[in-house]
Amino acid sequence: MADPILVEVTRGPLVESTHAGLLAITDADGRRVAAFGDVERPTFPRSSAKLIQALPLVESGAADKLGLTVEELAIAGASHNGEQAHCDTAHAMLRKAGLDTDALECGVHWPERADDVARLNRAGAEPNALHNNCSGKHAGFLCVACEMGVDHHGYVGPDHPVQREVTAALEGLTDTKLDEHVRGIDGCSIPTFAIPLDRLARAFARLGTGERLAPVRAAAAKRLREAAAAAPFMVAGTGRFCTEVMGRFGTRAYVKTGAEGVFCASFPEIGLGVTLKVDDGGTRASEALMAAVIHRFVAKDDEERAFLDRWAHHALLNRRGLKVGEVRVADDVVAALGR
Amino acid sequence: MADPILVEVTRGPLVESTHAGLLAITDADGRRVAAFGDVERPTFPRSSAKLIQALPLVESGAADKLGLTVEELAIAGASHNGEQAHCDTAHAMLRKAGLDTDALECGVHWPERADDVARLNRAGAEPNALHNNCSGKHAGFLCVACEMGVDHHGYVGPDHPVQREVTAALEGLTDTKLDEHVRGIDGCSIPTFAIPLDRLARAFARLGTGERLAPVRAAAAKRLREAAAAAPFMVAGTGRFCTEVMGRFGTRAYVKTGAEGVFCASFPEIGLGVTLKVDDGGTRASEALMAAVIHRFVAKDDEERAFLDRWAHHALLNRRGLKVGEVRVADDVVAALGR
């Protein structure tokens, strides 16, 4: 059966485009609070699972031994814009591990924002691996390799000791066996594993509450969530949804986007985890839908709801700034989520 | 009923994302050769209808009176990259009409390619309206206003004489009444009208064959198609699908992309018109699907088929250039199109 339409894009009087997808909301035991579509379908979490991928950095003791700051812990779980402060922070982590930019195996791409691209161009410079949105996560992997005393070269490979730790964390949190049959390669060259969507929701409920986690893991998860809440700029950057949500909701809503329309969230106060996947990979839809979910489960006052409404029903502007339509969560989805 | 999945995106051993949509292929009388999904659904053609929007430029006599070149006729129906030659060509059209860049009402955006962005940045310059992908089309509108002897200000409005001509051409070609009930505003501020997808296919069959068209219109369509085939760089630019297809197939395949996953085509030799719409607006899917359609109906030798296969099943590379997956037209769609 086809997945339900979750988000609509209007133009003038008509719906011009639609985004179908999956949404799962569960508690730490996997009990479903909401489910749209086939939420047992294996889904690559991509960057939405970066909090999990950063757990070994804290659990191994590397974060303490290297004296990582709150900003550095936040960027270890980031998909950042490649703004100057992001590059500087990832670079500082590498230096603490006794390494430099050339140790990064994430690849290179231009920064996200036109301003940062212009700054590089005007200086006659090219981007480097620090500008890669995953550079903080990779700096964290290198810190773990340093702490483990293993050769860091090839740390992105599935059989490298660092990735084995990361995979074990994912397996434990999701109660799912992960092997090469469900393994792909992520944009930044590390493995990504397809996991049933509702099991990812369960993992994020656990990360928020500590339920069903060993004390060391529960403490590491709390520390990483608190770092993201304290330094939300580091998790994404100027104007980005994750940064704006965590800047406003603090530890009440941990949220993290991923490529191909995936989004994960943890709402610690109410013990719920959320994962969603837009079938076509569209970020405009994943952000709108996550805003609607936070609106329903976390927002407490009119100002918070108004902020989320601007993301859940946001204006589509044309090249002259005229409002020509809207990206909006479908009415029946909002109704099914309840009030 | 949900639209069929037309294109899949794989990562490693799994399908990670999917694109559903509509595809209609008809002759000039509207007889269907292929139809996927609800092809009678009104769809905004967006920029895929630029050939139709350029008809008044030729039919009015403006193109002849102003001595427009083949390149200028091609860019009048373009969604270009904003490369230097595109800007220069659109600018030359404006000068022929006695106008300059400030007459353009399309709005401003950065050029498509990183190289062209860098060139502007290094010169300390900002983009202007000539860089807008629609600047050639708008220069054409201004030439029509000049020829009609009407005030060009507000030429983007639905009641301006230029847009009335454009709307009349769309109505005639698609046998469809167009009014404010199906009208939206396009990215470049002109009206866009939702039209049943299969009627757009009919229009493109007519544009390719001249069937059911008045001689003046048939000649104008032929001249614009031939201009696109002779100067395909002007229609899109470096590395773009439309440019590569027309550069290779010449007048055998007129193709034109549009925003939100729309694509139109005309195959004059076999008398068919094609329109497709990817529900979520994804261009990676619309290009792959159009490549598969050309492969089926137009390609004549192995080299042409190999070229199209690279678009219909194209590798997904990560940030280090590793192949991590594939964008591919779904097997059952290829099978249904036939050989």
mmCIF file of N, CA, C and O in Angstrom, chain A residues 2 11-14 16-19 44 46 105-109 117-118 121-122 126 132 156 180-189 192 194 260 277 279-281 284 318-320 322 324, chain B residues 2 11-14 16-19 44 46 105-110 117-118 121-122 126 132 156 180-189 192 194 260 277 279-281 284 318-320 322 324:
data_model
loop_
_atom_site.group_PDB
_atom_site.id
_atom_site.type_symbol
_atom_site.label_atom_id
_atom_site.label_comp_id
_atom_site.label_asym_id
_atom_site.label_seq_id
_atom_site.Cartn_x
_atom_site.Cartn_y
_atom_site.Cartn_z
ATOM 1 N N ALA A 2 0.442 2.213 -0.727
ATOM 2 C CA ALA A 2 1.231 3.450 -0.821
ATOM 3 C C ALA A 2 1.242 4.173 0.520
ATOM 4 O O ALA A 2 0.298 4.088 1.303
ATOM 5 N N ARG A 11 0.053 26.182 -4.668
ATOM 6 C CA ARG A 11 0.370 27.358 -5.490
ATOM 7 C C ARG A 11 -0.960 27.941 -5.902
ATOM 8 O O ARG A 11 -1.778 27.234 -6.493
ATOM 9 N N GLY A 12 -1.185 29.209 -5.574
ATOM 10 C CA GLY A 12 -2.483 29.794 -5.848
ATOM 11 C C GLY A 12 -3.566 28.948 -5.218
ATOM 12 O O GLY A 12 -3.437 28.504 -4.072
ATOM 13 N N PRO A 13 -4.633 28.636 -5.964
ATOM 14 C CA PRO A 13 -5.770 27.930 -5.370
ATOM 15 C C PRO A 13 -5.602 26.414 -5.323
ATOM 16 O O PRO A 13 -6.497 25.720 -4.848
ATOM 17 N N LEU A 14 -4.489 25.875 -5.796
ATOM 18 C CA LEU A 14 -4.371 24.427 -5.964
ATOM 19 C C LEU A 14 -3.196 23.832 -5.206
ATOM 20 O O LEU A 14 -2.227 24.520 -4.902
ATOM 21 N N GLU A 16 -0.042 21.891 -5.648
ATOM 22 C CA GLU A 16 0.848 21.651 -6.794
ATOM 23 C C GLU A 16 1.673 20.380 -6.614
ATOM 24 O O GLU A 16 1.883 19.640 -7.569
ATOM 25 N N SER A 17 2.171 20.146 -5.410
ATOM 26 C CA SER A 17 3.027 18.989 -5.164
ATOM 27 C C SER A 17 2.649 18.360 -3.836
ATOM 28 O O SER A 17 2.048 19.002 -2.972
ATOM 29 N N THR A 18 3.004 17.096 -3.673
ATOM 30 C CA THR A 18 2.698 16.372 -2.438
ATOM 31 C C THR A 18 3.910 15.543 -2.013
ATOM 32 O O THR A 18 4.706 15.111 -2.848
ATOM 33 N N HIS A 19 4.002 15.329 -0.703
ATOM 34 C CA HIS A 19 5.070 14.495 -0.145
ATOM 35 C C HIS A 19 4.441 13.396 0.699
ATOM 36 O O HIS A 19 3.804 13.685 1.717
ATOM 37 N N PHE A 44 17.187 4.091 6.179
ATOM 38 C CA PHE A 44 18.511 4.604 6.538
ATOM 39 C C PHE A 44 18.344 5.883 7.363
ATOM 40 O O PHE A 44 17.794 6.861 6.849
ATOM 41 N N ARG A 46 20.557 7.948 8.191
ATOM 42 C CA ARG A 46 21.518 8.963 7.724
ATOM 43 C C ARG A 46 21.954 9.855 8.900
ATOM 44 O O ARG A 46 22.161 9.345 10.004
ATOM 45 N N GLU A 105 38.253 12.138 6.734
ATOM 46 C CA GLU A 105 37.944 11.315 5.550
ATOM 47 C C GLU A 105 36.494 11.516 5.092
ATOM 48 O O GLU A 105 35.892 10.624 4.494
ATOM 49 N N CYS A 106 35.954 12.680 5.397
ATOM 50 C CA CYS A 106 34.536 12.930 5.085
ATOM 51 C C CYS A 106 34.327 13.511 3.693
ATOM 52 O O CYS A 106 33.199 13.585 3.214
ATOM 53 N N GLY A 107 35.406 13.955 3.031
ATOM 54 C CA GLY A 107 35.243 14.624 1.748
ATOM 55 C C GLY A 107 34.970 16.104 1.934
ATOM 56 O O GLY A 107 34.816 16.597 3.058
ATOM 57 N N VAL A 108 34.894 16.795 0.811
ATOM 58 C CA VAL A 108 34.835 18.257 0.815
ATOM 59 C C VAL A 108 33.589 18.713 0.071
ATOM 60 O O VAL A 108 33.228 18.135 -0.949
ATOM 61 N N HIS A 109 32.916 19.706 0.583
ATOM 62 C CA HIS A 109 31.909 20.413 -0.218
ATOM 63 C C HIS A 109 31.835 21.870 0.221
ATOM 64 O O HIS A 109 32.329 22.231 1.283
ATOM 65 N N VAL A 117 30.090 31.079 1.127
ATOM 66 C CA VAL A 117 30.672 30.801 -0.185
ATOM 67 C C VAL A 117 31.387 32.055 -0.694
ATOM 68 O O VAL A 117 32.523 31.999 -1.175
ATOM 69 N N ALA A 118 30.719 33.202 -0.562
ATOM 70 C CA ALA A 118 31.300 34.462 -1.049
ATOM 71 C C ALA A 118 32.601 34.778 -0.321
ATOM 72 O O ALA A 118 33.573 35.244 -0.930
ATOM 73 N N ASN A 121 35.296 32.687 -1.813
ATOM 74 C CA ASN A 121 35.618 33.135 -3.164
ATOM 75 C C ASN A 121 36.416 34.431 -3.155
ATOM 76 O O ASN A 121 37.364 34.596 -3.932
ATOM 77 N N ARG A 122 36.027 35.338 -2.287
ATOM 78 C CA ARG A 122 36.707 36.637 -2.269
ATOM 79 C C ARG A 122 38.134 36.507 -1.783
ATOM 80 O O ARG A 122 38.992 37.313 -2.150
ATOM 81 N N GLU A 126 39.454 27.760 -1.579
ATOM 82 C CA GLU A 126 38.557 26.636 -1.855
ATOM 83 C C GLU A 126 38.071 26.073 -0.516
ATOM 84 O O GLU A 126 38.766 26.214 0.493
ATOM 85 N N ASN A 132 32.823 20.545 5.374
ATOM 86 C CA ASN A 132 31.860 19.447 5.219
ATOM 87 C C ASN A 132 30.921 19.436 6.426
ATOM 88 O O ASN A 132 31.366 19.536 7.575
ATOM 89 N N VAL A 156 36.551 5.418 8.628
ATOM 90 C CA VAL A 156 35.188 5.420 8.087
ATOM 91 C C VAL A 156 34.715 4.020 7.682
ATOM 92 O O VAL A 156 33.531 3.824 7.395
ATOM 93 N N GLU A 180 25.861 -6.486 6.780
ATOM 94 C CA GLU A 180 26.066 -5.935 5.433
ATOM 95 C C GLU A 180 24.806 -5.992 4.561
ATOM 96 O O GLU A 180 24.721 -5.295 3.547
ATOM 97 N N HIS A 181 23.810 -6.792 4.974
ATOM 98 C CA HIS A 181 22.592 -6.892 4.157
ATOM 99 C C HIS A 181 21.748 -5.621 4.210
ATOM 100 O O HIS A 181 20.875 -5.421 3.367
ATOM 101 N N VAL A 182 21.960 -4.830 5.220
ATOM 102 C CA VAL A 182 21.175 -3.587 5.354
ATOM 103 C C VAL A 182 22.103 -2.372 5.392
ATOM 104 O O VAL A 182 21.731 -1.308 5.854
ATOM 105 N N ARG A 183 23.293 -2.545 4.856
ATOM 106 C CA ARG A 183 24.298 -1.496 4.985
ATOM 107 C C ARG A 183 24.520 -0.734 3.688
ATOM 108 O O ARG A 183 24.721 -1.338 2.628
ATOM 109 N N GLY A 184 24.493 0.569 3.777
ATOM 110 C CA GLY A 184 24.869 1.431 2.672
ATOM 111 C C GLY A 184 26.021 2.328 3.106
ATOM 112 O O GLY A 184 26.462 2.278 4.255
ATOM 113 N N ILE A 185 26.501 3.145 2.161
ATOM 114 C CA ILE A 185 27.565 4.100 2.482
ATOM 115 C C ILE A 185 26.942 5.490 2.511
ATOM 116 O O ILE A 185 26.218 5.891 1.600
ATOM 117 N N ASP A 186 27.234 6.233 3.562
ATOM 118 C CA ASP A 186 26.647 7.562 3.712
ATOM 119 C C ASP A 186 27.399 8.589 2.858
ATOM 120 O O ASP A 186 28.458 8.302 2.308
ATOM 121 N N GLY A 187 26.834 9.792 2.773
ATOM 122 C CA GLY A 187 27.450 10.861 2.002
ATOM 123 C C GLY A 187 28.875 11.166 2.451
ATOM 124 O O GLY A 187 29.723 11.558 1.651
ATOM 125 N N CYS A 188 29.142 10.972 3.737
ATOM 126 C CA CYS A 188 30.462 11.279 4.298
ATOM 127 C C CYS A 188 31.328 10.035 4.403
ATOM 128 O O CYS A 188 32.355 10.047 5.073
ATOM 129 N N SER A 189 30.904 8.954 3.758
ATOM 130 C CA SER A 189 31.683 7.716 3.584
ATOM 131 C C SER A 189 31.616 6.702 4.724
ATOM 132 O O SER A 189 32.156 5.597 4.594
ATOM 133 N N THR A 192 25.993 3.423 6.797
ATOM 134 C CA THR A 192 24.667 3.744 7.331
ATOM 135 C C THR A 192 23.848 2.460 7.235
ATOM 136 O O THR A 192 24.002 1.694 6.273
ATOM 137 N N ALA A 194 20.118 0.406 7.459
ATOM 138 C CA ALA A 194 18.663 0.536 7.393
ATOM 139 C C ALA A 194 18.040 -0.150 8.603
ATOM 140 O O ALA A 194 18.351 -1.311 8.888
ATOM 141 N N GLU A 260 17.870 12.796 2.697
ATOM 142 C CA GLU A 260 16.773 11.999 2.131
ATOM 143 C C GLU A 260 15.514 12.036 2.990
ATOM 144 O O GLU A 260 14.766 11.050 3.065
ATOM 145 N N LYS A 277 10.209 9.783 7.848
ATOM 146 C CA LYS A 277 10.913 9.675 6.568
ATOM 147 C C LYS A 277 9.978 10.152 5.465
ATOM 148 O O LYS A 277 8.872 9.612 5.308
ATOM 149 N N ASP A 279 9.239 10.049 1.731
ATOM 150 C CA ASP A 279 9.623 9.025 0.744
ATOM 151 C C ASP A 279 10.581 9.541 -0.320
ATOM 152 O O ASP A 279 11.485 8.830 -0.751
ATOM 153 N N ASP A 280 10.340 10.777 -0.761
ATOM 154 C CA ASP A 280 11.127 11.322 -1.868
ATOM 155 C C ASP A 280 12.384 12.038 -1.409
ATOM 156 O O ASP A 280 13.165 12.518 -2.226
ATOM 157 N N GLY A 281 12.574 12.145 -0.088
ATOM 158 C CA GLY A 281 13.784 12.781 0.423
ATOM 159 C C GLY A 281 13.686 14.283 0.637
ATOM 160 O O GLY A 281 14.697 14.923 0.939
ATOM 161 N N ARG A 284 11.972 20.074 2.781
ATOM 162 C CA ARG A 284 10.906 21.038 3.085
ATOM 163 C C ARG A 284 9.748 20.333 3.788
ATOM 164 O O ARG A 284 9.073 20.910 4.640
ATOM 165 N N ASN A 318 8.308 33.738 -4.166
ATOM 166 C CA ASN A 318 8.986 33.626 -5.457
ATOM 167 C C ASN A 318 10.199 34.567 -5.499
ATOM 168 O O ASN A 318 10.611 35.107 -4.475
ATOM 169 N N ARG A 319 10.768 34.726 -6.693
ATOM 170 C CA ARG A 319 12.039 35.444 -6.829
ATOM 171 C C ARG A 319 11.932 36.924 -6.519
ATOM 172 O O ARG A 319 12.936 37.614 -6.418
ATOM 173 N N ARG A 320 10.720 37.426 -6.440
ATOM 174 C CA ARG A 320 10.557 38.829 -6.047
ATOM 175 C C ARG A 320 9.981 38.930 -4.639
ATOM 176 O O ARG A 320 9.547 40.006 -4.217
ATOM 177 N N LEU A 322 7.211 37.617 -3.526
ATOM 178 C CA LEU A 322 5.754 37.485 -3.471
ATOM 179 C C LEU A 322 5.387 36.120 -2.901
ATOM 180 O O LEU A 322 6.005 35.111 -3.242
ATOM 181 N N VAL A 324 3.499 32.970 -3.149
ATOM 182 C CA VAL A 324 2.838 32.290 -4.262
ATOM 183 C C VAL A 324 2.178 30.996 -3.821
ATOM 184 O O VAL A 324 1.441 30.369 -4.583
ATOM 185 N N ALA B 2 -3.476 6.468 -5.196
ATOM 186 C CA ALA B 2 -2.132 7.063 -5.179
ATOM 187 C C ALA B 2 -1.488 6.925 -6.552
ATOM 188 O O ALA B 2 -1.733 5.962 -7.286
ATOM 189 N N ARG B 11 20.399 2.896 -2.264
ATOM 190 C CA ARG B 11 21.652 3.082 -1.515
ATOM 191 C C ARG B 11 22.062 1.694 -1.058
ATOM 192 O O ARG B 11 21.290 1.003 -0.391
ATOM 193 N N GLY B 12 23.264 1.285 -1.427
ATOM 194 C CA GLY B 12 23.673 -0.077 -1.115
ATOM 195 C C GLY B 12 22.640 -1.047 -1.648
ATOM 196 O O GLY B 12 22.177 -0.910 -2.794
ATOM 197 N N PRO B 13 22.225 -2.022 -0.843
ATOM 198 C CA PRO B 13 21.345 -3.075 -1.351
ATOM 199 C C PRO B 13 19.861 -2.703 -1.343
ATOM 200 O O PRO B 13 19.028 -3.502 -1.757
ATOM 201 N N LEU B 14 19.516 -1.517 -0.895
ATOM 202 C CA LEU B 14 18.108 -1.176 -0.665
ATOM 203 C C LEU B 14 17.653 0.041 -1.458
ATOM 204 O O LEU B 14 18.455 0.893 -1.840
ATOM 205 N N GLU B 16 16.197 3.464 -1.090
ATOM 206 C CA GLU B 16 16.141 4.426 0.011
ATOM 207 C C GLU B 16 14.987 5.416 -0.151
ATOM 208 O O GLU B 16 14.333 5.758 0.824
ATOM 209 N N SER B 17 14.759 5.872 -1.370
ATOM 210 C CA SER B 17 13.722 6.876 -1.612
ATOM 211 C C SER B 17 12.975 6.545 -2.891
ATOM 212 O O SER B 17 13.488 5.817 -3.747
ATOM 213 N N THR B 18 11.760 7.068 -3.008
ATOM 214 C CA THR B 18 10.946 6.812 -4.195
ATOM 215 C C THR B 18 10.262 8.104 -4.642
ATOM 216 O O THR B 18 9.990 8.991 -3.834
ATOM 217 N N HIS B 19 10.008 8.156 -5.933
ATOM 218 C CA HIS B 19 9.306 9.301 -6.511
ATOM 219 C C HIS B 19 8.087 8.800 -7.275
ATOM 220 O O HIS B 19 8.228 8.081 -8.273
ATOM 221 N N PHE B 44 0.369 22.473 -12.981
ATOM 222 C CA PHE B 44 1.043 23.698 -13.424
ATOM 223 C C PHE B 44 2.244 23.320 -14.286
ATOM 224 O O PHE B 44 3.158 22.660 -13.796
ATOM 225 N N ARG B 46 4.540 25.203 -15.313
ATOM 226 C CA ARG B 46 5.706 26.014 -14.940
ATOM 227 C C ARG B 46 6.586 26.279 -16.179
ATOM 228 O O ARG B 46 6.054 26.528 -17.257
ATOM 229 N N GLU B 105 11.212 42.166 -14.903
ATOM 230 C CA GLU B 105 10.413 42.032 -13.675
ATOM 231 C C GLU B 105 10.439 40.597 -13.147
ATOM 232 O O GLU B 105 9.513 40.151 -12.471
ATOM 233 N N CYS B 106 11.503 39.855 -13.470
ATOM 234 C CA CYS B 106 11.571 38.437 -13.089
ATOM 235 C C CYS B 106 12.194 38.211 -11.720
ATOM 236 O O CYS B 106 12.134 37.106 -11.177
ATOM 237 N N GLY B 107 12.803 39.257 -11.143
ATOM 238 C CA GLY B 107 13.504 39.059 -9.881
ATOM 239 C C GLY B 107 14.924 38.565 -10.111
ATOM 240 O O GLY B 107 15.326 38.294 -11.250
ATOM 241 N N VAL B 108 15.649 38.452 -9.023
ATOM 242 C CA VAL B 108 17.087 38.186 -9.087
ATOM 243 C C VAL B 108 17.405 36.914 -8.300
ATOM 244 O O VAL B 108 16.829 36.674 -7.251
ATOM 245 N N HIS B 109 18.270 36.079 -8.830
ATOM 246 C CA HIS B 109 18.860 35.012 -8.009
ATOM 247 C C HIS B 109 20.267 34.713 -8.508
ATOM 248 O O HIS B 109 20.645 35.103 -9.609
ATOM 249 N N TRP B 110 21.042 34.026 -7.679
ATOM 250 C CA TRP B 110 22.422 33.684 -8.030
ATOM 251 C C TRP B 110 22.436 32.696 -9.192
ATOM 252 O O TRP B 110 21.498 31.905 -9.368
ATOM 253 N N VAL B 117 29.094 31.667 -9.740
ATOM 254 C CA VAL B 117 28.972 32.338 -8.436
ATOM 255 C C VAL B 117 30.334 32.889 -8.022
ATOM 256 O O VAL B 117 30.453 34.044 -7.601
ATOM 257 N N ALA B 118 31.366 32.055 -8.180
ATOM 258 C CA ALA B 118 32.716 32.471 -7.779
ATOM 259 C C ALA B 118 33.173 33.683 -8.583
ATOM 260 O O ALA B 118 33.795 34.601 -8.035
ATOM 261 N N ASN B 121 31.551 36.687 -7.118
ATOM 262 C CA ASN B 121 32.113 36.997 -5.798
ATOM 263 C C ASN B 121 33.494 37.619 -5.915
ATOM 264 O O ASN B 121 33.821 38.569 -5.199
ATOM 265 N N ARG B 122 34.304 37.065 -6.781
ATOM 266 C CA ARG B 122 35.684 37.559 -6.897
ATOM 267 C C ARG B 122 35.718 38.969 -7.448
ATOM 268 O O ARG B 122 36.645 39.725 -7.181
ATOM 269 N N GLU B 126 27.245 41.498 -7.326
ATOM 270 C CA GLU B 126 26.015 40.785 -6.963
ATOM 271 C C GLU B 126 25.335 40.341 -8.259
ATOM 272 O O GLU B 126 25.528 40.959 -9.305
ATOM 273 N N ASN B 132 18.844 35.670 -13.629
ATOM 274 C CA ASN B 132 17.636 34.874 -13.387
ATOM 275 C C ASN B 132 17.447 33.897 -14.537
ATOM 276 O O ASN B 132 17.555 34.279 -15.713
ATOM 277 N N VAL B 156 4.243 41.349 -16.428
ATOM 278 C CA VAL B 156 4.078 40.021 -15.817
ATOM 279 C C VAL B 156 2.648 39.770 -15.332
ATOM 280 O O VAL B 156 2.303 38.639 -14.971
ATOM 281 N N GLU B 180 -8.929 32.529 -13.544
ATOM 282 C CA GLU B 180 -8.291 32.710 -12.233
ATOM 283 C C GLU B 180 -8.463 31.508 -11.305
ATOM 284 O O GLU B 180 -7.739 31.373 -10.319
ATOM 285 N N HIS B 181 -9.416 30.619 -11.625
ATOM 286 C CA HIS B 181 -9.641 29.458 -10.759
ATOM 287 C C HIS B 181 -8.508 28.438 -10.827
ATOM 288 O O HIS B 181 -8.382 27.581 -9.955
ATOM 289 N N VAL B 182 -7.743 28.493 -11.881
ATOM 290 C CA VAL B 182 -6.635 27.545 -12.028
ATOM 291 C C VAL B 182 -5.303 28.285 -12.164
ATOM 292 O O VAL B 182 -4.331 27.744 -12.663
ATOM 293 N N ARG B 183 -5.286 29.529 -11.677
ATOM 294 C CA ARG B 183 -4.111 30.373 -11.906
ATOM 295 C C ARG B 183 -3.259 30.532 -10.656
ATOM 296 O O ARG B 183 -3.776 30.857 -9.585
ATOM 297 N N GLY B 184 -1.979 30.299 -10.790
ATOM 298 C CA GLY B 184 -1.022 30.611 -9.737
ATOM 299 C C GLY B 184 0.000 31.600 -10.268
ATOM 300 O O GLY B 184 -0.044 32.002 -11.426
ATOM 301 N N ILE B 185 0.920 32.010 -9.398
ATOM 302 C CA ILE B 185 2.003 32.913 -9.805
ATOM 303 C C ILE B 185 3.287 32.100 -9.862
ATOM 304 O O ILE B 185 3.617 31.364 -8.935
ATOM 305 N N ASP B 186 4.006 32.248 -10.961
ATOM 306 C CA ASP B 186 5.227 31.470 -11.130
ATOM 307 C C ASP B 186 6.392 32.106 -10.360
ATOM 308 O O ASP B 186 6.290 33.222 -9.862
ATOM 309 N N GLY B 187 7.501 31.373 -10.301
ATOM 310 C CA GLY B 187 8.692 31.866 -9.601
ATOM 311 C C GLY B 187 9.173 33.206 -10.132
ATOM 312 O O GLY B 187 9.714 34.023 -9.390
ATOM 313 N N CYS B 188 8.950 33.442 -11.427
ATOM 314 C CA CYS B 188 9.415 34.679 -12.062
ATOM 315 C C CYS B 188 8.304 35.706 -12.159
ATOM 316 O O CYS B 188 8.424 36.691 -12.886
ATOM 317 N N SER B 189 7.182 35.473 -11.451
ATOM 318 C CA SER B 189 6.081 36.425 -11.259
ATOM 319 C C SER B 189 5.016 36.460 -12.346
ATOM 320 O O SER B 189 3.999 37.145 -12.196
ATOM 321 N N THR B 192 0.896 31.261 -14.002
ATOM 322 C CA THR B 192 1.000 29.883 -14.485
ATOM 323 C C THR B 192 -0.380 29.262 -14.301
ATOM 324 O O THR B 192 -1.070 29.566 -13.323
ATOM 325 N N ALA B 194 -2.925 25.841 -14.242
ATOM 326 C CA ALA B 194 -2.994 24.385 -14.121
ATOM 327 C C ALA B 194 -3.824 23.825 -15.273
ATOM 328 O O ALA B 194 -4.948 24.282 -15.526
ATOM 329 N N GLU B 260 9.252 22.080 -9.918
ATOM 330 C CA GLU B 260 8.339 21.125 -9.268
ATOM 331 C C GLU B 260 8.138 19.846 -10.065
ATOM 332 O O GLU B 260 7.072 19.235 -10.065
ATOM 333 N N LYS B 277 4.940 14.706 -14.543
ATOM 334 C CA LYS B 277 4.999 15.475 -13.310
ATOM 335 C C LYS B 277 5.400 14.531 -12.181
ATOM 336 O O LYS B 277 4.719 13.516 -11.949
ATOM 337 N N ASP B 279 5.385 13.969 -8.398
ATOM 338 C CA ASP B 279 4.474 14.540 -7.395
ATOM 339 C C ASP B 279 5.168 15.464 -6.408
ATOM 340 O O ASP B 279 4.615 16.479 -5.995
ATOM 341 N N ASP B 280 6.375 15.068 -6.003
ATOM 342 C CA ASP B 280 7.075 15.823 -4.962
ATOM 343 C C ASP B 280 7.934 16.942 -5.509
ATOM 344 O O ASP B 280 8.559 17.673 -4.743
ATOM 345 N N GLY B 281 8.019 17.060 -6.850
ATOM 346 C CA GLY B 281 8.787 18.141 -7.447
ATOM 347 C C GLY B 281 10.247 17.821 -7.716
ATOM 348 O O GLY B 281 11.010 18.720 -8.092
ATOM 349 N N ARG B 284 15.626 15.219 -10.032
ATOM 350 C CA ARG B 284 16.410 14.010 -10.335
ATOM 351 C C ARG B 284 15.518 12.934 -10.932
ATOM 352 O O ARG B 284 15.947 12.143 -11.765
ATOM 353 N N ASN B 318 28.976 9.984 -3.493
ATOM 354 C CA ASN B 318 29.032 10.727 -2.232
ATOM 355 C C ASN B 318 30.125 11.794 -2.288
ATOM 356 O O ASN B 318 30.655 12.093 -3.369
ATOM 357 N N ARG B 319 30.429 12.388 -1.132
ATOM 358 C CA ARG B 319 31.315 13.549 -1.092
ATOM 359 C C ARG B 319 32.751 13.227 -1.462
ATOM 360 O O ARG B 319 33.562 14.112 -1.641
ATOM 361 N N ARG B 320 33.082 11.943 -1.498
ATOM 362 C CA ARG B 320 34.424 11.570 -1.948
ATOM 363 C C ARG B 320 34.382 10.904 -3.318
ATOM 364 O O ARG B 320 35.354 10.302 -3.750
ATOM 365 N N LEU B 322 32.630 8.337 -4.240
ATOM 366 C CA LEU B 322 32.289 6.917 -4.222
ATOM 367 C C LEU B 322 30.869 6.723 -4.716
ATOM 368 O O LEU B 322 29.970 7.487 -4.346
ATOM 369 N N VAL B 324 27.495 5.301 -4.245
ATOM 370 C CA VAL B 324 26.791 4.778 -3.064
ATOM 371 C C VAL B 324 25.398 4.289 -3.419
ATOM 372 O O VAL B 324 24.723 3.666 -2.595
#
